[in-house]
Coordinates of C-alpha atoms in Angstrom, one line a residue:
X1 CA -255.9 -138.1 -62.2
X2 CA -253.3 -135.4 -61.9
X3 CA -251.1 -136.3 -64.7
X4 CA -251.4 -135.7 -68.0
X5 CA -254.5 -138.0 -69.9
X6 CA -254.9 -138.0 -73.3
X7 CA -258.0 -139.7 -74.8
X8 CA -259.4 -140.1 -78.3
X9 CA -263.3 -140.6 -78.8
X10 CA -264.0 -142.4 -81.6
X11 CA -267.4 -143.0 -83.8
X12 CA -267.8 -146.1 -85.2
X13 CA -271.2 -147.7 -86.8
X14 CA -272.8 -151.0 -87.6
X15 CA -270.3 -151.7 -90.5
X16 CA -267.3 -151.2 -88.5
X17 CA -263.2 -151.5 -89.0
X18 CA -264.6 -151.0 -93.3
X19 CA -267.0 -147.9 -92.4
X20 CA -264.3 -145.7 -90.7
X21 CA -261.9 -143.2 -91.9
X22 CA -257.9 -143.6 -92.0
X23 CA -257.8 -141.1 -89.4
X24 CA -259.8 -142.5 -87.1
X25 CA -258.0 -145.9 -87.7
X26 CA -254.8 -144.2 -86.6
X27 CA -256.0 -143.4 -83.4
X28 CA -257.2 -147.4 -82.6
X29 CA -254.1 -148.7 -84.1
X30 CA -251.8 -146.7 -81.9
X31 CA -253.8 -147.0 -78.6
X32 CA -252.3 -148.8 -75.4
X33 CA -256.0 -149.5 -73.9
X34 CA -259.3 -149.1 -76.4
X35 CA -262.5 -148.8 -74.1
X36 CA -266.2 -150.1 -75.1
X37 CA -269.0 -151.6 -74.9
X38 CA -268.2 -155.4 -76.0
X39 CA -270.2 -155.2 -79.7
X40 CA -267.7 -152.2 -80.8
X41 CA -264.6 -153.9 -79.5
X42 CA -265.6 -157.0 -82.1
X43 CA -265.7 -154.9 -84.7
X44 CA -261.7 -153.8 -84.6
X45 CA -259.5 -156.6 -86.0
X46 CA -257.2 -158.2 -83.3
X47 CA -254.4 -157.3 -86.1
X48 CA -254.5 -153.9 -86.9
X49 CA -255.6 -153.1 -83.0
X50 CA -253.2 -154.6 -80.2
X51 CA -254.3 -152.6 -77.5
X52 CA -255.8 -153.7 -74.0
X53 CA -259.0 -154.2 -74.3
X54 CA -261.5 -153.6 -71.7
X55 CA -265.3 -153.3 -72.0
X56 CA -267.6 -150.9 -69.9
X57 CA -268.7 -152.1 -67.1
X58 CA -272.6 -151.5 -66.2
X59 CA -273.7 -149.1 -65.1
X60 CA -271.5 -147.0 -67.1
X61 CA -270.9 -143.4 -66.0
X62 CA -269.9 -144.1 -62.2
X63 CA -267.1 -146.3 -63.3
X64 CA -265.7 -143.9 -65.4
X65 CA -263.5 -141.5 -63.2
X66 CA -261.8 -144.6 -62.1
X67 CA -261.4 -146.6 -65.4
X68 CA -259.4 -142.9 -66.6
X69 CA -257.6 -142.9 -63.6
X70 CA -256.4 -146.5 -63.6
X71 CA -255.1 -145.9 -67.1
X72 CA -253.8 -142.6 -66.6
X73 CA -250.5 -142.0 -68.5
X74 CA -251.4 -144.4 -71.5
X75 CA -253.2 -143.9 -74.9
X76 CA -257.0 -144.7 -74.6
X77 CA -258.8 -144.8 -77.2
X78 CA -262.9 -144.7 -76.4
X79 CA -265.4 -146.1 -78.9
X80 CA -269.0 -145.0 -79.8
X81 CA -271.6 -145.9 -81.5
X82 CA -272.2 -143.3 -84.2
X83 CA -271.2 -139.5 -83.2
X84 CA -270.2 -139.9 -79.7
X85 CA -271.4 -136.1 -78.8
X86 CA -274.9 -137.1 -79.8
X87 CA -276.5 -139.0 -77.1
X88 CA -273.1 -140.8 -76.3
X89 CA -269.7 -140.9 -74.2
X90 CA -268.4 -137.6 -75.3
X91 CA -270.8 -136.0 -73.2
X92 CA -270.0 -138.0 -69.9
X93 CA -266.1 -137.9 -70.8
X94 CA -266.4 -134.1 -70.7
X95 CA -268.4 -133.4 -68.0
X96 CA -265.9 -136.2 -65.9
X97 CA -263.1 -134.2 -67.4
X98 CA -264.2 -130.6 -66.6
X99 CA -263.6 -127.8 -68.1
X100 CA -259.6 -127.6 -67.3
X101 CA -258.5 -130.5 -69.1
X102 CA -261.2 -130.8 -71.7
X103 CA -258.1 -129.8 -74.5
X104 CA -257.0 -133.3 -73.9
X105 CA -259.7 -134.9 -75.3
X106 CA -260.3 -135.6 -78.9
X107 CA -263.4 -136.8 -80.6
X108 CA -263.9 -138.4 -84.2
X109 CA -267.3 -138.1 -85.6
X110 CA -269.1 -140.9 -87.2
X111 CA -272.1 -140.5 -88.9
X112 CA -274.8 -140.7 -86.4
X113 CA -277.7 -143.6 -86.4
X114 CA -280.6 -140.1 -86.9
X115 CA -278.2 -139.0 -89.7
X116 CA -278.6 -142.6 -91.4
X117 CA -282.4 -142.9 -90.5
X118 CA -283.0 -139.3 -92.3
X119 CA -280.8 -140.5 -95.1
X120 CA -283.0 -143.4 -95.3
X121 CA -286.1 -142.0 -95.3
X122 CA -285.9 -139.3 -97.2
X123 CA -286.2 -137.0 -94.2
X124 CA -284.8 -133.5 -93.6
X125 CA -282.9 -133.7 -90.3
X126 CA -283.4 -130.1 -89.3
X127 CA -287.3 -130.9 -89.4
X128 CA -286.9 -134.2 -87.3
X129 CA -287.5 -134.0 -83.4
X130 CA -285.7 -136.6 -81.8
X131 CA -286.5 -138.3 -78.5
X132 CA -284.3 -140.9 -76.6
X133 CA -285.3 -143.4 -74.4
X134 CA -282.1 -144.5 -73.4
X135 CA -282.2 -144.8 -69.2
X136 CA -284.9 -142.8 -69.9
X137 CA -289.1 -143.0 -68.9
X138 CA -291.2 -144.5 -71.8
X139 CA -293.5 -142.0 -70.8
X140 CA -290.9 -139.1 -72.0
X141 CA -292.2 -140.0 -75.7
X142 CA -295.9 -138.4 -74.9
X143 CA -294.3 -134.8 -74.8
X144 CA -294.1 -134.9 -78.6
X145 CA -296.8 -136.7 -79.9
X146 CA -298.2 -134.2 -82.5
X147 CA -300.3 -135.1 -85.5
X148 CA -298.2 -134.8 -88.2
X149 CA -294.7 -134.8 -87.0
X150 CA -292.1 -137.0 -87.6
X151 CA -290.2 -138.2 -84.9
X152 CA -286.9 -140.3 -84.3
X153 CA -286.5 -142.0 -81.5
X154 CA -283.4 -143.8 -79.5
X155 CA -284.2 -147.2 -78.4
X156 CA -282.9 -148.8 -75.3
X157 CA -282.9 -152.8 -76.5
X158 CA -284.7 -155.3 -78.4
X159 CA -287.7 -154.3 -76.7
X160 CA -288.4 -151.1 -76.9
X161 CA -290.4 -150.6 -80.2
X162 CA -293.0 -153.1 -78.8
X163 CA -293.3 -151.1 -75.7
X164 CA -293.4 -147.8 -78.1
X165 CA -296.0 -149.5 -79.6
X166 CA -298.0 -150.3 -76.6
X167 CA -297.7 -146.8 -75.1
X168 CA -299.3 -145.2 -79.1
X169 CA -302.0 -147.6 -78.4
X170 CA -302.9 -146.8 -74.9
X171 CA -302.4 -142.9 -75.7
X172 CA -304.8 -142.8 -79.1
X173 CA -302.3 -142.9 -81.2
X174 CA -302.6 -146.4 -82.7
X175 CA -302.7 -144.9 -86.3
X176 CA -299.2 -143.6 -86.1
X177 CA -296.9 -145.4 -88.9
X178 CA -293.8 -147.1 -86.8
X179 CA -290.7 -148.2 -88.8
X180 CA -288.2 -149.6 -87.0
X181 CA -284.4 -148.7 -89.0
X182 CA -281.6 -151.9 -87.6
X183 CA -278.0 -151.8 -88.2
X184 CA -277.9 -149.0 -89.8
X185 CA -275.0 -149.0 -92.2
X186 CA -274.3 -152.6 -92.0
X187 CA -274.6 -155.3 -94.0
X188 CA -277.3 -156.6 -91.8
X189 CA -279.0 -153.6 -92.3
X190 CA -283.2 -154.3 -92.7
X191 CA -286.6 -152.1 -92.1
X192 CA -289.6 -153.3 -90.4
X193 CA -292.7 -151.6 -91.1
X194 CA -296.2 -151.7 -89.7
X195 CA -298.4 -149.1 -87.8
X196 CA -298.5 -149.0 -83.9
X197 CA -302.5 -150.8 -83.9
X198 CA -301.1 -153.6 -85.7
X199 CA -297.3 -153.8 -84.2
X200 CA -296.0 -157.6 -85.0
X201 CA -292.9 -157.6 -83.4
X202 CA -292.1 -158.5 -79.9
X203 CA -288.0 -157.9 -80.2
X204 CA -285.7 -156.7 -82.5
X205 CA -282.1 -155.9 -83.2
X206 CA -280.7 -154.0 -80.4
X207 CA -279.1 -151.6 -82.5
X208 CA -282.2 -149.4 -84.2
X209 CA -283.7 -146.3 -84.6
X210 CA -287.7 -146.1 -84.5
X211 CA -289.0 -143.4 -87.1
X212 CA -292.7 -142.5 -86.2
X213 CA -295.1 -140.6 -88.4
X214 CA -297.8 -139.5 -85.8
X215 CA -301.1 -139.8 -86.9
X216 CA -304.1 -139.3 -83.6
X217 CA -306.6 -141.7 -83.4
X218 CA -310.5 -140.5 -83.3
X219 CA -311.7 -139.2 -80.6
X220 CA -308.1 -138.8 -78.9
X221 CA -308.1 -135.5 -76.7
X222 CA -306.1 -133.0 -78.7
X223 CA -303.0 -131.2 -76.9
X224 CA -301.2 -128.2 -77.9
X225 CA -297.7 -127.2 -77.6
X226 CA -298.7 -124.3 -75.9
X227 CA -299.5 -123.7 -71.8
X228 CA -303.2 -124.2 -71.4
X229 CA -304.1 -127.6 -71.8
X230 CA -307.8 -128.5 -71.8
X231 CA -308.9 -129.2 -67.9
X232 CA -309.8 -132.9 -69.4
X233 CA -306.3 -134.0 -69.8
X234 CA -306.1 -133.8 -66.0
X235 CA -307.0 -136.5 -63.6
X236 CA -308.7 -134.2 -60.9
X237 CA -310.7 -133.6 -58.0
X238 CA -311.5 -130.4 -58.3
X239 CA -307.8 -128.8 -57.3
X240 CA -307.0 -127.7 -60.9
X241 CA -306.1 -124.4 -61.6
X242 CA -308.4 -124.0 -64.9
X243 CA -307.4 -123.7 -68.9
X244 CA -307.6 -119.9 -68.8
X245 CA -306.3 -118.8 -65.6
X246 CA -303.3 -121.6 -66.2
X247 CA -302.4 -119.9 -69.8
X248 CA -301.9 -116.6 -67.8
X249 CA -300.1 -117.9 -65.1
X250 CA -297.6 -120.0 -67.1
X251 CA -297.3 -116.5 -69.4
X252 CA -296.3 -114.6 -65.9
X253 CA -294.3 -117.4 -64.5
X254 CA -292.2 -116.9 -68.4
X255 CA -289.9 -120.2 -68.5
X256 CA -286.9 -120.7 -70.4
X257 CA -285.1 -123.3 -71.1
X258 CA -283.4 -125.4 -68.2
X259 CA -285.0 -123.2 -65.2
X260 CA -286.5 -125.0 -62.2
X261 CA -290.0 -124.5 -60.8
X262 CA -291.2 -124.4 -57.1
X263 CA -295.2 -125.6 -57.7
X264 CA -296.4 -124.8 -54.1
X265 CA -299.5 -126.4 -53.4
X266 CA -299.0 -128.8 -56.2
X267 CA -302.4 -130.0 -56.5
X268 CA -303.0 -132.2 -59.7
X269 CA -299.7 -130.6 -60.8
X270 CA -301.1 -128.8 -64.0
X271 CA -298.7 -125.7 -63.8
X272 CA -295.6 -127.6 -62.8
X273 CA -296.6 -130.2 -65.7
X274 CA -297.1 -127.8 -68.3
X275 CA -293.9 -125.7 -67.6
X276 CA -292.2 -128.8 -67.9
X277 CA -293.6 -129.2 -71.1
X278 CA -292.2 -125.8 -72.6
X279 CA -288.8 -127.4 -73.4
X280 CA -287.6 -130.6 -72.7
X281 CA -284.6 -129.2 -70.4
X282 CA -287.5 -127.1 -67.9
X283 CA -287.3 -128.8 -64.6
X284 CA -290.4 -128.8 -61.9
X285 CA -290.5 -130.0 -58.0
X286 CA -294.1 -130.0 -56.7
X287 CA -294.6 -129.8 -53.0
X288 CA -298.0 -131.1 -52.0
X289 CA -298.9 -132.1 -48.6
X290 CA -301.7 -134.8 -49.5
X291 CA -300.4 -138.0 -50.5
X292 CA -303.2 -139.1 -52.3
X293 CA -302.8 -135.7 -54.4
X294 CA -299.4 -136.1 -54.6
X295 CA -299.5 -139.7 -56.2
X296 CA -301.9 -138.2 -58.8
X297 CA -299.9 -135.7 -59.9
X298 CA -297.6 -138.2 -60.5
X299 CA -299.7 -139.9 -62.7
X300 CA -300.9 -136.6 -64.3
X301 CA -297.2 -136.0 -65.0
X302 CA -296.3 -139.4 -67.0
X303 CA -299.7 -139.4 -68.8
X304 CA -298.7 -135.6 -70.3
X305 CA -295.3 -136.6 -71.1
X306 CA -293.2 -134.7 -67.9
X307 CA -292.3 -137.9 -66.1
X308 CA -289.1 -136.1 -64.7
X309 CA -291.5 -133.4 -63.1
X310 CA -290.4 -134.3 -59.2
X311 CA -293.1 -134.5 -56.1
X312 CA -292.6 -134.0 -52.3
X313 CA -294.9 -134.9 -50.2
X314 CA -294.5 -132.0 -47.5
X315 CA -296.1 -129.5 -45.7
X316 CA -294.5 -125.8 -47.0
X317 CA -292.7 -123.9 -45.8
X318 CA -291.3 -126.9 -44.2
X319 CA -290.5 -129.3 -47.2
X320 CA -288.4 -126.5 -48.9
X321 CA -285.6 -126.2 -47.0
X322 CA -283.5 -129.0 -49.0
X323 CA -284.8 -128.3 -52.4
X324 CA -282.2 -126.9 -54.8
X325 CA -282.5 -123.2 -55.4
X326 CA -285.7 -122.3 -58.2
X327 CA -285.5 -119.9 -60.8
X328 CA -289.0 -119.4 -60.3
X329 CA -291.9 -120.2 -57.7
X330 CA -295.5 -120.7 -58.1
X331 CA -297.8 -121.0 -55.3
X332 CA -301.2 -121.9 -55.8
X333 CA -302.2 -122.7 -52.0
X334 CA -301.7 -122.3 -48.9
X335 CA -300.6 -118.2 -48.8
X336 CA -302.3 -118.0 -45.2
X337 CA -299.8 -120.4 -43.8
X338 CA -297.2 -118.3 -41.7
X339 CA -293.6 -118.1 -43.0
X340 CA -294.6 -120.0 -46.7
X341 CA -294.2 -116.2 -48.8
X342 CA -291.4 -115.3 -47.3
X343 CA -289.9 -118.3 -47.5
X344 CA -290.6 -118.1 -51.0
X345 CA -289.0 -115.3 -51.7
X346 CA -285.8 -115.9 -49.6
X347 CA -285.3 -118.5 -51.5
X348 CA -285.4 -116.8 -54.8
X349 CA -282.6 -115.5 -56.4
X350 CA -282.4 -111.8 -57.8
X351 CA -283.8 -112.7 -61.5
X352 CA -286.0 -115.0 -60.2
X353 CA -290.7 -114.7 -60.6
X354 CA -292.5 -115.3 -58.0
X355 CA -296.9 -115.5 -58.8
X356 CA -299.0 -116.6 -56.3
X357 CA -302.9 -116.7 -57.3
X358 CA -305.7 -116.9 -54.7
X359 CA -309.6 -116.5 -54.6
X360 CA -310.0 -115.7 -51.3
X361 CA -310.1 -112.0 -49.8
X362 CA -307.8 -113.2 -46.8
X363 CA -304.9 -114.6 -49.2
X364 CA -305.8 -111.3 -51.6
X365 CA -304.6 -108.8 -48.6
X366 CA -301.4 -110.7 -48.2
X367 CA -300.9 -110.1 -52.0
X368 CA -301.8 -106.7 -52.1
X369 CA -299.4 -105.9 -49.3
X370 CA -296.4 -107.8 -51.0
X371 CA -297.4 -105.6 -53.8
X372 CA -296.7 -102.6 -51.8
X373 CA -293.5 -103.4 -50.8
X374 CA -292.2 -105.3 -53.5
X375 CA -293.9 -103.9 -56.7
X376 CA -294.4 -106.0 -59.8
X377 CA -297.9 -106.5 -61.1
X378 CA -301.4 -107.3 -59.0
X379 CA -304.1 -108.4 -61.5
X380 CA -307.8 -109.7 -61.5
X381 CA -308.0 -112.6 -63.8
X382 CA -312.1 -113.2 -64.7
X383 CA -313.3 -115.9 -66.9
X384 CA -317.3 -116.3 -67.9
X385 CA -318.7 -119.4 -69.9
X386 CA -321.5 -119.2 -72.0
X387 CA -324.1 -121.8 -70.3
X388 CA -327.9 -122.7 -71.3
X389 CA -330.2 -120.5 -69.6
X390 CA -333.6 -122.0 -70.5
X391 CA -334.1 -122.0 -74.0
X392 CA -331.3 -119.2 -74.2
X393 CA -327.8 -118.5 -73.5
X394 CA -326.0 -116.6 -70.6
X395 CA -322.9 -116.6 -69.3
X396 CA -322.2 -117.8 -65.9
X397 CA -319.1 -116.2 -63.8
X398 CA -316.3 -118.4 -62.2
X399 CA -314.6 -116.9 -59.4
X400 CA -312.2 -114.2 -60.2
X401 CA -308.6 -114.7 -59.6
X402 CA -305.9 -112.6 -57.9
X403 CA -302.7 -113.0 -59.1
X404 CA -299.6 -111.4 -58.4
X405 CA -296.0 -111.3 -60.0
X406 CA -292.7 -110.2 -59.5
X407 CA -289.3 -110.2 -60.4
X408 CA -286.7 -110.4 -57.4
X409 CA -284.5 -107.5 -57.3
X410 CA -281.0 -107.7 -55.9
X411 CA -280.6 -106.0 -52.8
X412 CA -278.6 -103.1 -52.5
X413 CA -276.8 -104.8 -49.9
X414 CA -276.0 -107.9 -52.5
X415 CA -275.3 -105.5 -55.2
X416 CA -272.7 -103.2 -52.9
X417 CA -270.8 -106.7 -52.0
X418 CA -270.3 -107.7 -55.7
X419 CA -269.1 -104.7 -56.9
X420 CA -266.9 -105.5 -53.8
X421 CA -265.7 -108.8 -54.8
X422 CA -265.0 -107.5 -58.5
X423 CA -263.0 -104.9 -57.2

């Protein structure tokens, strides 16, 4: 691929060679090799389009480095379903491209199937949340399950709004209106409507959208968008970092979008869970050294909606040596175990938190001398429940918490050799 490549992306939808624009028929007419998946080749007449045609191979995105190079020199013209930046090829064509030769490619927008659905529905699509599925967990779709939202979801085949169904059903959310939108902007185009309790319809059309209003069953455990979860939604024994404590942590540990968590001492996997569940692009690795813990944090993780959320089985400091670099750490066991802190903090890069919490006075020393040398904040984290006491009410103490935090500072050292290499 060191010559020159031109390639045009272009959207096309269920009503095909009619639906698109002239300019986007240019591009097909005039291409030497149109690329596809085989339904969108079917839809260009033999007539107006004589290139070669060849259809995407499965799976897709390792094959195409070498489908661009064996054409290289000659007109391609890629086709997508809808608008090929949403969800589609014209993200894997430019990361395969990079960022030098990105110029060369050209994409033509068709209207995209949530565009349609919205039409359809009469919904605004700046108030839609959409979720895709596509080689993607099921479980992904509990993240946003909210009473009241509406939310659009990208199927990955016939069978997918049966198993959508399923999932509402086993979550408590049975009651949630499911219409399922197919061929959108074809003539075959048809809506099928039902609620996920009473879900008819083993397979459909391949080509849908699913439109949920969420509506939570009775009784269903209610869980916010915010860190702090009820201890409930956890499958537990007894390792949980608790509601309150958790809030506060997650509020130290501050994640943004698409930053990676170290959850030392994973546990049931609450904090690593629930900063997955800030934004959808937050990425988690939990290193727990029991594998029957482990395996439940696992199940913790696709029950809240985090099914990405990844788990080692490892001892620390040992399992951490081939994990990618975090933005920020969290360890919630295990401080006593020589090397793990500083291990920790090598591994951190300037910018990036470490908090550690701890109830015992041994692990609260260690803290308080990190503190010292390092700075940040040391704080004592109490929490009381009101409890019957007789006929009367009292509150009863859990243990109080240590916790520190701190932001990594670059070292002079690191700081003297940049201005070095900007020089």
């Amino acid at each position: 691929m060191n010559g020159a490549i031109a390639i045009s992306v272009v959207g096309i939808g269920a009503d095909g060679w009619d639906g698109l624009p002239e300019t986007s028929r240019r591009v097909l007419r005039a291409a030497e090799v149109l690329l596809g998946a085989p339904r969108q080749l079917d839809l260009l007449p033999a007539a107006e389009c004589p290139g070669e045609r060849i259809a995407w191979p499965s799976p897709l995105r390792p094959a195409v480095p070498g489908l661009l190079a064996a054409h290289e020199g000659r007109t391609l013209a890629v086709l997508a379903s809808g608008d090929p930046s949403f969800y589609g090829i014209g993200r894997t064509l430019t990361e395969t491209l990079g960022a030098d030769r990105r110029a060369a490619l050209r994409v033509h927008p068709h209207p995209s199937s949530v565009s349609y659905a919205c039409a359809r529905l009469g919904w605004p699509l700046e108030a839609v949340e959409t979720v895709s599925l596509v080689a993607r967990p099921l479980a992904a779709l509990s993240a946003a399950l909210h009473p009241g939202r509406r939310l659009l979801v990208l199927g990955e085949g016939p069978g997918t709004p049966a198993e959508v169904a399923a999932l509402l059903r086993r979550t408590g959310w049975g009651a949630t209106r499911v219409r399922v939108l197919e061929q959108l902007g074809g003539p075959a185009e048809r809506i099928l409507d039902a609620t996920a309790a009473d879900w008819p319809y083993e397979r459909t059309d391949a080509l849908h959208v699913l439109a949920l209003d969420c509506v939570r069953d009775p009784g269903t455990l209610r869980l916010g968008a915010t860190p702090g979860l009820p201890d409930e939604a956890y499958e537990h024994d007894g390792q949980l970092t608790k509601r309150y404590v958790r809030a506060a942590t997650l509020a130290a540990l501050a994640p943004a979008p698409g930053e990676l968590l170290w959850d030392i001492g994973g546990g049931s996997g609450s904090i690593g869970i629930e900063w997955m569940r800030t934004h959808r692009s937050c990425r988690a690795i939990a290193v727990e050294k029991d594998p029957e813990r482990a395996a439940r944090i696992g199940r913790n993780a696709d029950a809240l909606g985090v099914p990405g959320l990844r788990v080692v089985t490892a001892r620390a400091p040992e399992g951490l040596a081939a994990l990618p670099t975090p933005d920020a750490v969290f360890i919630g066991g295990g401080l006593t175990v020589p090397g793990l802190l500083d291990a920790c903090w090598e591994a951190l890069p300037a910018g990036g938190r470490l908090v550690a919490n701890t109830v015992t006075l041994e692990s609260e020393a260690l803290l308080a001398d990190r503190y010292r040398r390092h700075g940040g904040e040391l704080v004592r984290l109490a929490v009381a429940a009101a409890v019957p006491v007789g006929g009367f009410t009292g509150w009863r103490q859990a243990m109080p918490v240590t916790q520190w935090s701190v932001t990594k500072e670059a070292t002079k050292e690191a700081t003297k050799e940049a201005q070095e290499e900007e020089a």
